[in-house]
CSV table of C-alpha atoms in Angstrom, one decimal:
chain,number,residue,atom,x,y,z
A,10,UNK,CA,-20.7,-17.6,-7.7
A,11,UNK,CA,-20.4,-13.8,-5.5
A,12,UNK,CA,-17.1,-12.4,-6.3
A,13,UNK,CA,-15.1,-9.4,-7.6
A,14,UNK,CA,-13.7,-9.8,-11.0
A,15,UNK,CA,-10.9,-7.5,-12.2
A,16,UNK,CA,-9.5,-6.8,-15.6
A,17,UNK,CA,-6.8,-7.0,-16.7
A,18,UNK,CA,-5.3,-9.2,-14.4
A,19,UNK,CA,-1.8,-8.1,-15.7
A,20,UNK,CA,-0.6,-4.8,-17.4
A,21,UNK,CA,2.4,-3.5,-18.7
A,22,UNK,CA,2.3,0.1,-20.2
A,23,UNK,CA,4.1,3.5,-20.4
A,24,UNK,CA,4.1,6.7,-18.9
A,25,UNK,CA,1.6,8.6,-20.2
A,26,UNK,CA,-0.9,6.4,-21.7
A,27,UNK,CA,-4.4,6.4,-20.3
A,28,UNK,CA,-6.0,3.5,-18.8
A,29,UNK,CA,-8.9,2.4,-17.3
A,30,UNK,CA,-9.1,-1.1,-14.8
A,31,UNK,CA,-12.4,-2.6,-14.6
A,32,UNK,CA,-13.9,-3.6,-11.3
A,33,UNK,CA,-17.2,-5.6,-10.5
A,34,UNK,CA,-19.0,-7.2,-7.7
A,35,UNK,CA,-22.3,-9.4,-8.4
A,36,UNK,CA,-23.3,-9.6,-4.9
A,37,UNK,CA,-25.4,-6.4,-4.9
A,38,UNK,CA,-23.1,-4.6,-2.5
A,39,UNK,CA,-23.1,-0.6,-1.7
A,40,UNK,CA,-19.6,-0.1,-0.8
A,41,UNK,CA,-16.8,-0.6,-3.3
A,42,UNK,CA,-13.0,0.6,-2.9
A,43,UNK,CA,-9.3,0.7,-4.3
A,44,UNK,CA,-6.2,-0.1,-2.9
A,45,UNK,CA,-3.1,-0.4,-3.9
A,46,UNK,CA,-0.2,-2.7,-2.2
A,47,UNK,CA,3.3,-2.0,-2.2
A,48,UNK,CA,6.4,-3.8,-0.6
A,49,UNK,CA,6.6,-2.5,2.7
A,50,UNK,CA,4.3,0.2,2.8
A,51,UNK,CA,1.2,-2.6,2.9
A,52,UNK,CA,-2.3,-1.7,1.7
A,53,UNK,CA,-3.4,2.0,1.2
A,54,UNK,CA,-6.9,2.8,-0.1
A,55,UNK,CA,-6.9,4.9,-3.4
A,56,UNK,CA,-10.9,5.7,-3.2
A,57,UNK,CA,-14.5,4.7,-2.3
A,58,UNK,CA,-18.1,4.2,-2.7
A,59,UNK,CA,-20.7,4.3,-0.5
A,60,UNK,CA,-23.1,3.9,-3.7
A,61,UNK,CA,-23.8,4.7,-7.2
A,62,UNK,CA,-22.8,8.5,-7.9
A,63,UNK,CA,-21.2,8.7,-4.6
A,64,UNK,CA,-17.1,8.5,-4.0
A,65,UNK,CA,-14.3,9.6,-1.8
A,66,UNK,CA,-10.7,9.9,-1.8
A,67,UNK,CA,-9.1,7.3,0.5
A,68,UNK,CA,-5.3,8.0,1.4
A,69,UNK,CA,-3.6,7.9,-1.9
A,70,UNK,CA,-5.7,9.5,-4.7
A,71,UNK,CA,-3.2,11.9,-6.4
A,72,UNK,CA,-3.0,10.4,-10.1
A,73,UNK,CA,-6.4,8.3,-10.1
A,74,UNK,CA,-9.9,8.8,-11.0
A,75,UNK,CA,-12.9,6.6,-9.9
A,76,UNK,CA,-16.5,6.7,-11.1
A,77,UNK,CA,-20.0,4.8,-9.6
A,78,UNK,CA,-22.3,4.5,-12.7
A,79,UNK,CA,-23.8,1.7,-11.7
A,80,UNK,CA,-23.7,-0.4,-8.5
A,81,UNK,CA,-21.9,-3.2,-9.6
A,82,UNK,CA,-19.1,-1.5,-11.3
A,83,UNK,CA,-16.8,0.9,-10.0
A,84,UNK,CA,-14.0,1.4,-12.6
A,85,UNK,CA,-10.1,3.0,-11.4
A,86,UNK,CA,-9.1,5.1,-14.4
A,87,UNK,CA,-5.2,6.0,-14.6
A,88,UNK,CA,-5.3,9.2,-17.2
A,89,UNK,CA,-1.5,9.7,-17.3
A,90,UNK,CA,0.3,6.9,-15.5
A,91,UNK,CA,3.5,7.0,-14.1
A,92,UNK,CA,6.3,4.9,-13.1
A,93,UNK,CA,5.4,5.6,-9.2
A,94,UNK,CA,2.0,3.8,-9.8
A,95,UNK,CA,3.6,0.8,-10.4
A,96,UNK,CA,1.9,-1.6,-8.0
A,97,UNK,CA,-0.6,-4.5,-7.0
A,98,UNK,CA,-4.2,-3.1,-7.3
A,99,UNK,CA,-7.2,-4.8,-5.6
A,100,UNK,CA,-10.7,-3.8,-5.8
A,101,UNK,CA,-12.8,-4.7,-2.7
A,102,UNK,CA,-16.7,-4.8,-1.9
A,103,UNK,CA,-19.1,-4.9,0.7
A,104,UNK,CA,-22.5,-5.4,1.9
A,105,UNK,CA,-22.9,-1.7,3.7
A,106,UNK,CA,-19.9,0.0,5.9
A,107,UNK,CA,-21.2,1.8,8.8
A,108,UNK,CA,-19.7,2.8,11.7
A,109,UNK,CA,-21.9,0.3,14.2
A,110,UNK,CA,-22.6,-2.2,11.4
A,111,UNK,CA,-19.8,-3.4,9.3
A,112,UNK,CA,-19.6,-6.0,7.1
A,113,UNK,CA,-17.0,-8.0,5.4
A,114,UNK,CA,-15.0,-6.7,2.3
A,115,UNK,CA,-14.6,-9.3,-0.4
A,116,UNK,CA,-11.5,-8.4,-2.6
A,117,UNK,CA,-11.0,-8.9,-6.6
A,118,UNK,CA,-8.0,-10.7,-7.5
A,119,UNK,CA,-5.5,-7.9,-8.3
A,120,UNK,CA,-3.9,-6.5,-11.0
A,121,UNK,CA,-0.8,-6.3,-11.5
A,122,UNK,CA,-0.1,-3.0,-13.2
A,123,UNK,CA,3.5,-1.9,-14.0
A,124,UNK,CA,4.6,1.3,-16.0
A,125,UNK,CA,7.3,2.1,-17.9
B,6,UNK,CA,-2.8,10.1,10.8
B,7,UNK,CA,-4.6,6.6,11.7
B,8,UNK,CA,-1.5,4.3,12.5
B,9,UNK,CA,-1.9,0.4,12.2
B,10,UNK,CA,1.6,-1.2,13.6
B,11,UNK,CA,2.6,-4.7,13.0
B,12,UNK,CA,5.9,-6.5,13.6
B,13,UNK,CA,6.7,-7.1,9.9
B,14,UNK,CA,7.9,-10.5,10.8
B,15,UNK,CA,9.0,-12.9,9.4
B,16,UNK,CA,7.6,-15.1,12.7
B,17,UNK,CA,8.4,-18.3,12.4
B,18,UNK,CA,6.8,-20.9,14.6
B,19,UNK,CA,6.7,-25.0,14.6
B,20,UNK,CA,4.5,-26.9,13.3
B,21,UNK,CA,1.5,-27.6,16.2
B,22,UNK,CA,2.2,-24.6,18.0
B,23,UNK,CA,0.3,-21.2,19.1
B,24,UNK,CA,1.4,-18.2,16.5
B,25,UNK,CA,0.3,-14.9,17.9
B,26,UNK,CA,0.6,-11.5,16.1
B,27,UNK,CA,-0.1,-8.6,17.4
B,28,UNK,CA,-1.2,-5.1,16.3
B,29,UNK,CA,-1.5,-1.9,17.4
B,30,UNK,CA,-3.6,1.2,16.6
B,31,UNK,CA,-3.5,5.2,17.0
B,32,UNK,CA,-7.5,6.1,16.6
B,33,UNK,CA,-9.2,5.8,19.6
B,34,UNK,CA,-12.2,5.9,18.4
B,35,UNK,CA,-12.1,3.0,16.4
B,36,UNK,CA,-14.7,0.6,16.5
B,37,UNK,CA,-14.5,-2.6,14.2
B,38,UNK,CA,-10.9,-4.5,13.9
B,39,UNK,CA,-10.6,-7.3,11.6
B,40,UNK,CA,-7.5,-9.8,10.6
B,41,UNK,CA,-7.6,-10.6,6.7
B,42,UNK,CA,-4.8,-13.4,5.7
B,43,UNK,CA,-2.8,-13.2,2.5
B,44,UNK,CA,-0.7,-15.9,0.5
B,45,UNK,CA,1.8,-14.5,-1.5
B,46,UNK,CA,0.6,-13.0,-5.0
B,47,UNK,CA,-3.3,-13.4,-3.9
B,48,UNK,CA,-5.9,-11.4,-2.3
B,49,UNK,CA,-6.5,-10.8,1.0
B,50,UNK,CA,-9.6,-13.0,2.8
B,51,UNK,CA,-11.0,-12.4,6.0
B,52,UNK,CA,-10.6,-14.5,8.9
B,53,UNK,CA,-11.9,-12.6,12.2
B,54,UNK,CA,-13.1,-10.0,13.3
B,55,UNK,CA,-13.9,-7.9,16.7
B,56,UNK,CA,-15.9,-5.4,18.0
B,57,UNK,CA,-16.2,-5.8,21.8
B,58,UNK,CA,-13.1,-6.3,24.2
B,59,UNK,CA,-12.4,-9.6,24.8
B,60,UNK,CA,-11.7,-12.9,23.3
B,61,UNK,CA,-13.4,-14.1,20.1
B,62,UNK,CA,-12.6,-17.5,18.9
B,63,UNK,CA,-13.8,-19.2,15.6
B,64,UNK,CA,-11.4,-23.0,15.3
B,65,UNK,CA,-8.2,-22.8,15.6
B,66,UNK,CA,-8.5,-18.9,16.0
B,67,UNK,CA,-9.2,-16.8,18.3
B,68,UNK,CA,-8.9,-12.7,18.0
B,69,UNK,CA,-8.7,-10.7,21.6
B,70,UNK,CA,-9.1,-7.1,21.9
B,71,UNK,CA,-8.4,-4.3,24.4
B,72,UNK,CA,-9.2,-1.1,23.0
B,73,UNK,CA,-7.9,0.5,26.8
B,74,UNK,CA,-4.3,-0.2,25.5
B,75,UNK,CA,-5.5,-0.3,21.7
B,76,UNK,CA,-4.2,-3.7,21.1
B,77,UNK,CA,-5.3,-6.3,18.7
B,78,UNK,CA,-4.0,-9.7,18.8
B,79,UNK,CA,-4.6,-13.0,16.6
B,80,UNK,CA,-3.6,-16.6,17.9
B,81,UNK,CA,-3.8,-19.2,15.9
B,82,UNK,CA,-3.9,-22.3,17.8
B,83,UNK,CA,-2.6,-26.2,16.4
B,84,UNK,CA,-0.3,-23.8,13.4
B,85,UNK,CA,-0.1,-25.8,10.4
B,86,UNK,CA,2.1,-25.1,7.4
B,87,UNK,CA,-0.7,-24.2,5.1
B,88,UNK,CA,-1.0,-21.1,7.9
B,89,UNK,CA,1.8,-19.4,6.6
B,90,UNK,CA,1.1,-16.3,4.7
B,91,UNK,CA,1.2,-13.0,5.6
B,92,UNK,CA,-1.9,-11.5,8.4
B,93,UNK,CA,-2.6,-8.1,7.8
B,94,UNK,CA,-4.6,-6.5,10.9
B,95,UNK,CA,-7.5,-3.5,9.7
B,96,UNK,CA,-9.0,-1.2,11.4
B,97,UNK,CA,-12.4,1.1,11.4
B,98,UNK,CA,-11.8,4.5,11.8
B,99,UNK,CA,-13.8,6.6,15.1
B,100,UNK,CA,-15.4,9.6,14.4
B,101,UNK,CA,-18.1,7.9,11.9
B,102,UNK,CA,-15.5,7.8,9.2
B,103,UNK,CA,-15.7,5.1,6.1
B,104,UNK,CA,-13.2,2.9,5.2
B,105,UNK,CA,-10.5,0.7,6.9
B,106,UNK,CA,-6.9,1.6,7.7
B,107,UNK,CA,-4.2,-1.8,7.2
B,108,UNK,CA,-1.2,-2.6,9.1
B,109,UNK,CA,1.6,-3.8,6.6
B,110,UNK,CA,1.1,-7.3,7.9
B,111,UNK,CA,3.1,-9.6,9.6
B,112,UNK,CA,5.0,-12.4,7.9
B,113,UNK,CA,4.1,-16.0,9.2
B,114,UNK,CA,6.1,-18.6,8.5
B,115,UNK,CA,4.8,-22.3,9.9
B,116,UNK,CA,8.2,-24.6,9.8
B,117,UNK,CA,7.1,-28.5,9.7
């Protein structure tokens, strides 16, 4: 089955404390992203990927690190968390995203991080 | 700043009736606009999208577009209760830039 997979689905942690959400796509897509969603401020991209080695802050990176190892993976690492990133995080994929040509972005399921 | 308005809602409509939303944008230059829907707690999924001015329709929906007064609309024809979630409206950036910019959707609520 194509999808996104995320892990954890659910975390509770403290300030501080370094952590690392997983995020992969089996559908052999080149463009991978972050966003976070917060009550009333909607959906705000964190980073992307065009492709492996190749990332880009999105609108809201302060606090957050990304890498693109390999294609399928594109991990959001949190090295000292705070309570302000506290928020629904999906991880979305697509095909190719170009300016003439763009193609759907399939989202993970989200997790749900909050921090203490 | 790339600006994506939408009437937060909630909108709520009857059962059998048109819903329409609305949106907004600030870039220009944008090309590609796309509505995603959301049920509360999930992720959102793609249900149209637009390129050209114009009506689009796809079932029960149809997206129009008029990128002379930047306005990107949704109707949803026949509303039934499972259509109520929240549609967020997304936007390409001009200039060649990646990525999409969302509105903070607009909550639908489909009364039977």
């Amino acid at each position: 089955e194509a999808q996104v997979t995320q892990n954890p689905r659910y975390l509770i942690t403290v300030t501080g404390k370094k952590l690392t959400v997983t995020c992969s796509q089996n559908m052999n897509h080149e463009y991978m992203s972050w966003y976070r969603q917060d009550p009333g401020l909607g959906l705000r991209q964190i980073y992307y990927s065009m492709n492996v080695e190749v990332t880009d802050k999105g609108d809201v990176p302060e606090g957050y690190k990304v890498s693109r190892k390999e294609k399928r993976n594109f991990p959001l690492i949190l090295e000292s968390p705070s309570p302000n990133q506290t928020s629904l995080y999906f991880c979305a994929s697509s095909l190719s995203i170009h300016r003439e040509s763009y193609n759907e972005q399939f989202f993970g399921p989200g997790t749900r991080l909050t921090v203490l | 700043q790339k600006e994506v308005e939408q009437n937060s809602g909630p909108l709520s409509v009857p059962e059998g009736a048109i819903a329409s939303l609305n949106c907004t944008y600030s870039d220009r230059g944008s090309q590609s606009f796309f509505w995603y829907r959301q049920y509360s707690g999930k992720s959102p999924e793609l249900i149209m999208f637009i390129y050209s001015n114009g009506d689009k329709e796809d079932g029960r929906f149809t997206a129009q577009l008029n990128k002379a007064s930047q306005y990107v609309s949704l109707l949803i024809r026949d509303s039934q209760p499972s259509d109520s979630a929240t549609y967020l409206c997304a936007v390409t950036p001009g200039g060649g830039a990646d990525g999409l910019t969302f509105g903070k959707g607009t909550h639908l609520i489909i009364q039977p």
